[in-house]
Short mmCIF file of C-alpha atoms and ligand atoms in Angstrom, two decimals:
data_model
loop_
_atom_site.label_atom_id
_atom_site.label_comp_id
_atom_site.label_asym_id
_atom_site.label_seq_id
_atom_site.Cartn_x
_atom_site.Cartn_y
_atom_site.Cartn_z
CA UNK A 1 48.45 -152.94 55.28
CA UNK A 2 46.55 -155.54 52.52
CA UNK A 3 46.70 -152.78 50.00
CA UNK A 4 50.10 -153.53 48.86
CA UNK A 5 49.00 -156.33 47.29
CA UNK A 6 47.46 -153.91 44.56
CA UNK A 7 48.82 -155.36 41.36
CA UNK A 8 49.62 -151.66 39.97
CA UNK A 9 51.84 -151.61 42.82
CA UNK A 10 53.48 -155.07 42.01
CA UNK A 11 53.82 -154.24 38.48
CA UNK A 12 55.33 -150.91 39.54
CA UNK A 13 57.46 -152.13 42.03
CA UNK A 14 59.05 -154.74 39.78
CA UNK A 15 60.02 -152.15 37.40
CA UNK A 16 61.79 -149.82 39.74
CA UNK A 17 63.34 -152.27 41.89
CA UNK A 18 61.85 -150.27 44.67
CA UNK A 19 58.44 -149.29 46.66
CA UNK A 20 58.38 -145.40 46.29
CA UNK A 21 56.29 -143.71 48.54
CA UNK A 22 54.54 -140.92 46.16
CA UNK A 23 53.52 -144.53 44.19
CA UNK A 24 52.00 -145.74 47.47
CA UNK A 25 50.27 -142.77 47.96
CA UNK A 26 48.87 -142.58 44.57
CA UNK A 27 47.49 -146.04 44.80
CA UNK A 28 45.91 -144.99 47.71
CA UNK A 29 44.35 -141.82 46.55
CA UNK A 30 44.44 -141.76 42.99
CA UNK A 31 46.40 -138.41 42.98
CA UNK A 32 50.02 -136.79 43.90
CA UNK A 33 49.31 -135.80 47.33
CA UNK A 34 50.96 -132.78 49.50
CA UNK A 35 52.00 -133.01 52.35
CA UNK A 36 51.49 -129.95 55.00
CA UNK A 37 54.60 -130.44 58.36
CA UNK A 38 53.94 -128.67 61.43
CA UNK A 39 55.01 -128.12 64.76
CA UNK A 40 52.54 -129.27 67.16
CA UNK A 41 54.29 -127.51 70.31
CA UNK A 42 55.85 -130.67 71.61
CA UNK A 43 58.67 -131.23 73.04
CA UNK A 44 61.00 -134.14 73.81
CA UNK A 45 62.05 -136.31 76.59
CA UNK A 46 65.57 -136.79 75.57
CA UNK A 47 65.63 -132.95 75.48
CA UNK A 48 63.78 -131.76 78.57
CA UNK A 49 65.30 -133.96 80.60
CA UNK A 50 63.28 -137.09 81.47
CA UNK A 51 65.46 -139.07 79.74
CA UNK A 52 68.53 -137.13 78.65
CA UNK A 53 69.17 -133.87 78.12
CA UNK A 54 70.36 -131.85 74.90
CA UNK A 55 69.12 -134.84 72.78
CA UNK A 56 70.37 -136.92 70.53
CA UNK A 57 73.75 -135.53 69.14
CA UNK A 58 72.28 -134.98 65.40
CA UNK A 59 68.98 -133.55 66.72
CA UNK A 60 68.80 -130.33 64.16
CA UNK A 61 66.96 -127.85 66.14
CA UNK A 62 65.71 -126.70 62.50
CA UNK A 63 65.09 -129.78 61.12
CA UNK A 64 63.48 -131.54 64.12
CA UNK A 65 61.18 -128.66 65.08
CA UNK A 66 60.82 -124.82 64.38
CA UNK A 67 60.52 -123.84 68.54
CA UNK A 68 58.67 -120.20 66.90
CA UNK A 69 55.28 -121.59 69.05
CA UNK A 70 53.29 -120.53 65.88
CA UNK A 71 49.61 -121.88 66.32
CA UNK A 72 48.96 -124.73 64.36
CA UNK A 73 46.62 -123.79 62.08
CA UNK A 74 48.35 -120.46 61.28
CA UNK A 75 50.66 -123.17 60.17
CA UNK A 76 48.83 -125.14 58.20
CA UNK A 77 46.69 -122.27 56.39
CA UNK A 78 50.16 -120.71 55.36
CA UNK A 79 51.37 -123.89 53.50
CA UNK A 80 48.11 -124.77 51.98
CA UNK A 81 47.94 -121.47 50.42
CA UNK A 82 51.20 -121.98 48.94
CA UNK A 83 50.34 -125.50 47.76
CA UNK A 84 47.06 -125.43 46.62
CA UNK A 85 47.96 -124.94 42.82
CA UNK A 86 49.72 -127.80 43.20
CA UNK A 87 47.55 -130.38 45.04
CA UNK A 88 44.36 -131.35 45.68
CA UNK A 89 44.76 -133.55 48.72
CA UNK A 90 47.02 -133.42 51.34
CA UNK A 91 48.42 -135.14 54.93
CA UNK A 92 48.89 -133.37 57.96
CA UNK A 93 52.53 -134.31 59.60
CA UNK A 94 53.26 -133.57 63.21
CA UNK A 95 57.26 -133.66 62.00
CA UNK A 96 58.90 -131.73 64.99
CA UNK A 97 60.07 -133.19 68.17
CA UNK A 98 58.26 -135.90 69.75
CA UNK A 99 54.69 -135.89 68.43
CA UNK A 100 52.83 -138.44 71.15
CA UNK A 101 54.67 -137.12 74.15
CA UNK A 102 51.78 -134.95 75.76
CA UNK A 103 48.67 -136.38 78.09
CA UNK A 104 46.40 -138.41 75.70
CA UNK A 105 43.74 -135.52 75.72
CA UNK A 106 45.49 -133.03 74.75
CA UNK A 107 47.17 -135.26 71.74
CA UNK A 108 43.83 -135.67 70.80
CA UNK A 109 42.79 -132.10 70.84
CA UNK A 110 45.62 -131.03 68.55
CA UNK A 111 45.12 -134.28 65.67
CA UNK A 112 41.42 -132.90 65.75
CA UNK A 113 42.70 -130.29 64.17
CA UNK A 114 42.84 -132.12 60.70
CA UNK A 115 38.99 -132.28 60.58
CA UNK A 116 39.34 -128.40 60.16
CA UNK A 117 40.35 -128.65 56.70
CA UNK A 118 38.74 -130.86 54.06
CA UNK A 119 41.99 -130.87 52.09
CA UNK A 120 42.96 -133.70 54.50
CA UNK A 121 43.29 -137.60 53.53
CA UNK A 122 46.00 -138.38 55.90
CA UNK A 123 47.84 -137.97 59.14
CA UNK A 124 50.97 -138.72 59.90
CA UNK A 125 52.70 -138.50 63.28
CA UNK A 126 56.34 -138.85 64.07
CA UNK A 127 57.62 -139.78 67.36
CA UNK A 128 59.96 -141.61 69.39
CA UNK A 129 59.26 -145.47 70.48
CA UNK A 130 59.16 -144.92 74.48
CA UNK A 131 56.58 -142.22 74.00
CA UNK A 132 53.75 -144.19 72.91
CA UNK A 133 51.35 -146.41 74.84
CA UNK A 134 47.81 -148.01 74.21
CA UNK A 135 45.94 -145.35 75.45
CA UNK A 136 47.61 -143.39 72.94
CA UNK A 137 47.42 -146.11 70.31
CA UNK A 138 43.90 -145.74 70.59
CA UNK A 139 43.53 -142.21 70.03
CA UNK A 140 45.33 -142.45 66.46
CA UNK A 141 43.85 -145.19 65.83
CA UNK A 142 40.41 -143.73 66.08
CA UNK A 143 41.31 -141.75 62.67
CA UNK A 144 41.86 -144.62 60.31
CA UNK A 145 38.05 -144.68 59.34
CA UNK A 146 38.40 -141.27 57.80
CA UNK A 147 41.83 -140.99 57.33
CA UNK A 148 45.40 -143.02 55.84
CA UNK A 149 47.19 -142.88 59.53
CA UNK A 150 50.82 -143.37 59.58
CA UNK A 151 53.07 -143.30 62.18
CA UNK A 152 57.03 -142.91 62.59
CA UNK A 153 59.09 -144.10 64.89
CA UNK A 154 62.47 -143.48 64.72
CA UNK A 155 65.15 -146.19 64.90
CA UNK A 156 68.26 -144.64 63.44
CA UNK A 157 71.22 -147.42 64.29
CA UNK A 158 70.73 -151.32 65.38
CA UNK A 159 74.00 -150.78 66.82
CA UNK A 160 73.82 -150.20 71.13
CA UNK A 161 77.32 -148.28 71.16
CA UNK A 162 76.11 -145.92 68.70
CA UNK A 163 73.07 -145.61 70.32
CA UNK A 164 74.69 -144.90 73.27
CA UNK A 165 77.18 -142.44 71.30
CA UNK A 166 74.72 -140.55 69.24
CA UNK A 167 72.72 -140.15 73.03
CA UNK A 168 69.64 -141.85 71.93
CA UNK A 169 68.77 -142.57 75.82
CA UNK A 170 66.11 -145.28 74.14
CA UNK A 171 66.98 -148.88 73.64
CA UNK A 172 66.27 -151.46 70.99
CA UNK A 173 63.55 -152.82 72.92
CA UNK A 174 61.57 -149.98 73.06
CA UNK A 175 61.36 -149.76 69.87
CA UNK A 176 60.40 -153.49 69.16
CA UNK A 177 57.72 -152.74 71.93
CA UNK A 178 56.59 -150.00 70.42
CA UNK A 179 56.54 -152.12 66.43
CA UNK A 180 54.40 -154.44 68.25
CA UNK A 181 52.21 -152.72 70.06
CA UNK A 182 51.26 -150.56 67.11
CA UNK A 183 50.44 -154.03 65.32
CA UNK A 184 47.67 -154.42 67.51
CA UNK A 185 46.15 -151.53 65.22
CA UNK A 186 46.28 -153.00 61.67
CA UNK A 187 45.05 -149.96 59.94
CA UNK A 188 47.94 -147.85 61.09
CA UNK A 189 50.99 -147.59 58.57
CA UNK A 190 53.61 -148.27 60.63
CA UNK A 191 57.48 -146.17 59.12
CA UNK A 192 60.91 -146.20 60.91
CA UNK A 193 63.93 -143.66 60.11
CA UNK A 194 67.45 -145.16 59.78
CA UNK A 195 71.14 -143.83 58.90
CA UNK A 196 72.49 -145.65 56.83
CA UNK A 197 76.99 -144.22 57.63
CA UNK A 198 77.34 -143.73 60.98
CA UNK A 199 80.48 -144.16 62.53
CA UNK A 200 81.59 -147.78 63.50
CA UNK A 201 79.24 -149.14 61.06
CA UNK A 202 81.01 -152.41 59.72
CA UNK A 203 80.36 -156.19 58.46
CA UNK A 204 76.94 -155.63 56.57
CA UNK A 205 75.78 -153.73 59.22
CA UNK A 206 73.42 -152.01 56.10
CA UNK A 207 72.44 -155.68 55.43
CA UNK A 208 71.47 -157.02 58.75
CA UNK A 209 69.33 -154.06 59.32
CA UNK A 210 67.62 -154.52 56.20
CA UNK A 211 66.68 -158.15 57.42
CA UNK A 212 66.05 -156.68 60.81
CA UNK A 213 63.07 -154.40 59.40
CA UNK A 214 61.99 -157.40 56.93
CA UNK A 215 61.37 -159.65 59.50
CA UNK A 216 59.59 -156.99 61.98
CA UNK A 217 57.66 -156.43 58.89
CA UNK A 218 57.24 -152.49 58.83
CA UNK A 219 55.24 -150.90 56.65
CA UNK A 220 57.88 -148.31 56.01
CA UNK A 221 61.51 -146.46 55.63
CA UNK A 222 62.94 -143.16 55.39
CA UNK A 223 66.76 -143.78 54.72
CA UNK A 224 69.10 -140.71 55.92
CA UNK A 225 72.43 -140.05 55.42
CA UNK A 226 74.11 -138.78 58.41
CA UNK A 227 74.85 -135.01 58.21
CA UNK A 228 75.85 -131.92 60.25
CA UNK A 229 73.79 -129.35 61.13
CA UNK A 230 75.35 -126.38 62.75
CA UNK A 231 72.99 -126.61 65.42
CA UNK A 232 73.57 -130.27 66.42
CA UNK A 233 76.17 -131.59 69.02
CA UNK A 234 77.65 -133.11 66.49
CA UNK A 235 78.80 -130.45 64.95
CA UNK A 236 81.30 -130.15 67.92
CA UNK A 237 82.21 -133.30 67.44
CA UNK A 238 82.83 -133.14 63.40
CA UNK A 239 85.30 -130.21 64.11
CA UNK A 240 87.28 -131.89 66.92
CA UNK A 241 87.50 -134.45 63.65
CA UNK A 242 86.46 -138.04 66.28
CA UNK A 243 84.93 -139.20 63.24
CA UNK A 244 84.07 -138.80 59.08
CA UNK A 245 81.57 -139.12 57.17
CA UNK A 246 80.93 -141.28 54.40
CA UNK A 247 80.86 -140.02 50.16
CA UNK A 248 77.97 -140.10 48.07
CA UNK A 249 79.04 -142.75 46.57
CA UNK A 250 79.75 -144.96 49.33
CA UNK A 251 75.59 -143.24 50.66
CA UNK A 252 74.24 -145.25 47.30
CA UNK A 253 76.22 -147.99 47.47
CA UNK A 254 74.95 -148.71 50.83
CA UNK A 255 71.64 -147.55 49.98
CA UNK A 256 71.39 -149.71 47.26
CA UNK A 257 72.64 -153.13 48.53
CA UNK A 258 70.09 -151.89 51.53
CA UNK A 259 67.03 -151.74 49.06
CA UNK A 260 68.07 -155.32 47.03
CA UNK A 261 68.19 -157.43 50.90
CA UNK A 262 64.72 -155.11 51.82
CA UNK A 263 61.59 -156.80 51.18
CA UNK A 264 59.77 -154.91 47.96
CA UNK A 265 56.67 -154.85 50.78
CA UNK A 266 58.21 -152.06 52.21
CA UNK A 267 57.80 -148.61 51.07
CA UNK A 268 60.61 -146.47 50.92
CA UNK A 269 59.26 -143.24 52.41
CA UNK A 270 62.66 -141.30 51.61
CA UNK A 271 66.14 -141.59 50.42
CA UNK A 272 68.99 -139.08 51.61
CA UNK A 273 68.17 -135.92 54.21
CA UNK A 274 69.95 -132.89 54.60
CA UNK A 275 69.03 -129.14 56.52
CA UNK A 276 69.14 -126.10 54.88
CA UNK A 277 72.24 -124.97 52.99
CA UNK A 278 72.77 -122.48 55.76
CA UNK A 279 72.94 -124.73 58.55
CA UNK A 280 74.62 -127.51 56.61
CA UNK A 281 78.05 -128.30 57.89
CA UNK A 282 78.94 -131.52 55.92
CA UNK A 283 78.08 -133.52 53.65
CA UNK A 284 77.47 -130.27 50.88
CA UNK A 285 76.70 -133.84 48.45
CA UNK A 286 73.42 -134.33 50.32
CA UNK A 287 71.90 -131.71 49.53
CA UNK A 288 71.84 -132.73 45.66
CA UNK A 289 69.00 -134.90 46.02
CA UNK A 290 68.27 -135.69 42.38
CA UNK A 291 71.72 -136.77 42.16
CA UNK A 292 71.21 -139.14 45.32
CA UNK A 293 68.31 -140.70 43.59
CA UNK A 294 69.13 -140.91 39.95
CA UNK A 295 72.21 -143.18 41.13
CA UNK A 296 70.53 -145.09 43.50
CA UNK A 297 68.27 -145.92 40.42
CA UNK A 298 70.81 -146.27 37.95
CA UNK A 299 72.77 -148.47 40.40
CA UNK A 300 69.67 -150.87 41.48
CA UNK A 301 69.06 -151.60 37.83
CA UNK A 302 72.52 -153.34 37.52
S1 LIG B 401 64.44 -138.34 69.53
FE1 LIG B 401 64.20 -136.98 67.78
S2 LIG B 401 63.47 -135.02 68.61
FE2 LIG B 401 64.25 -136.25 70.34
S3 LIG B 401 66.37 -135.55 70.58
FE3 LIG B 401 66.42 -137.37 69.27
S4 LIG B 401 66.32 -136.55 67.14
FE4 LIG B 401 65.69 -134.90 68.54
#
């Protein structure tokens, strides 16, 4: 997207080290925007079995998608009413599950839902890579003229044997089909989620994957740490004790020699990710977020 060559942005950039989202999405709008997640009712195909079954072992069940089949507008009404005082303008994210795996009519039926509420500038839709097609494409596409349109795929790990532990049941190439299909559609922002910590990480992975998304070019990155929810299948695994997880400061050191190989064209949608303090098994560090990002910052700087 051309409009990170805004020279606010540069300026901006320069002085933080990094391309923060809420800065992106200020350029963009002139505001702080809010941002209103919902469960669209999907489902997805590493869960229901098309292409594994119990998904992939940190799946949160909470985190991924709410299952309580509350109508979507219900939904929305809810968190706008909470929000309102707040913000003016807001984005509609289909967060749970896998948000393009339905027939292309009915995807389009439930992303028409946005032009129900003025509040609206954006739409974001998260998915997985092998759930997305032209057809598809199309569909989302036909929203950039009134909307910002951003999609998500998830990547998670470069890595194939932690792809294959974590039971991703998607390879690499999917997603680079998916990155370059999407291209065809230069008005959609395109984001990927990673983890930076998972087991067997080692050599630079961190570093590689940061020149892995530079030269792909994406628009954007949320940056998780890995964590535990009790509903997960990993929890099973963190008690049998096959694996650790990494400290917080070994999460920003990572992080940070991440963000100084990324390209400063990339937006850094998020840094750090956690459940709820209830379902949290481990890491209880992630769920201090200021703390994440005040070091990162501090850290960057030197
Ligand atoms: S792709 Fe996403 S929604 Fe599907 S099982 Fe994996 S984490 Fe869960």
């Amino acid at each position: 997207m051309a409009v990170f060559q805004n020279r606010f942005l540069k300026e901006s950039i320069t002085s933080r080290n990094y391309f923060r989202y809420s800065l992106f999405l200020r350029s963009l709008f002139g505001e702080n925007v809010g941002k209103v997640s919902v469960d669209g009712g999907f489902t997805c195909p590493n869960r229901d079995g098309k292409k594994g079954v119990g998904g992939c072992i940190y799946c949160d069940v909470y985190g991924s998608g709410t299952e309580k089949k509350i109508e979507i507008e219900r939904q929305i009404e809810d968190q706008l009413e909470k929000r309102k005082n707040k913000y003016n303008k807001f984005l509609l994210y289909f967060q749970s599950f896998s948000n393009t795996y339905d027939a292309p009519e009915r995807l389009l039926k439930k992303y028409e839902i946005i032009k129900k509420y003025d509040e609206f500038v954006g739409l974001i839709i998260g998915t997985r890579a092998d759930c997305i097609d032209e057809e598809k494409l199309r569909i989302i596409d036909s929203f950039t003229d009134e909307y910002f349109v951003q999609i998500e795929y998830g990547l998670q790990t470069l890595d194939e044997k932690i792809r294959k532990w974590s039971n991703r049941c998607e390879t690499l190439k999917d997603f680079e089909d998916a990155i370059f299909l999407t291209k065809i559609f230069p008005k959609i922002f395109i984001g990927t989620h990673i983890i930076l910590g998972l087991p067997g990480e080692k050599n630079n992975y961190h570093l590689r994957l940061a020149d892995y998304l530079n030269k792909l070019k994406i628009d954007g990155v949320k940056i998780h740490n890995l964590y535990i929810p009790k509903t997960s299948r990993l929890a099973k695994y963190y008690e049998e004790k096959t694996f650790g997880i990494i400290s917080m400061d070994e999460f920003v050191e990572l992080t940070v020699q991440f963000l100084k190989t990324l390209s400063n064209n990339i937006v850094i949608m998020r840094i750090g990710g956690t459940t709820s303090n209830q379902n949290l098994i481990a890491p209880k560090w992630a769920l201090d977020k200021n703390k994440i990002l005040v070091s990162v910052q501090h850290q960057i700087r030197q």
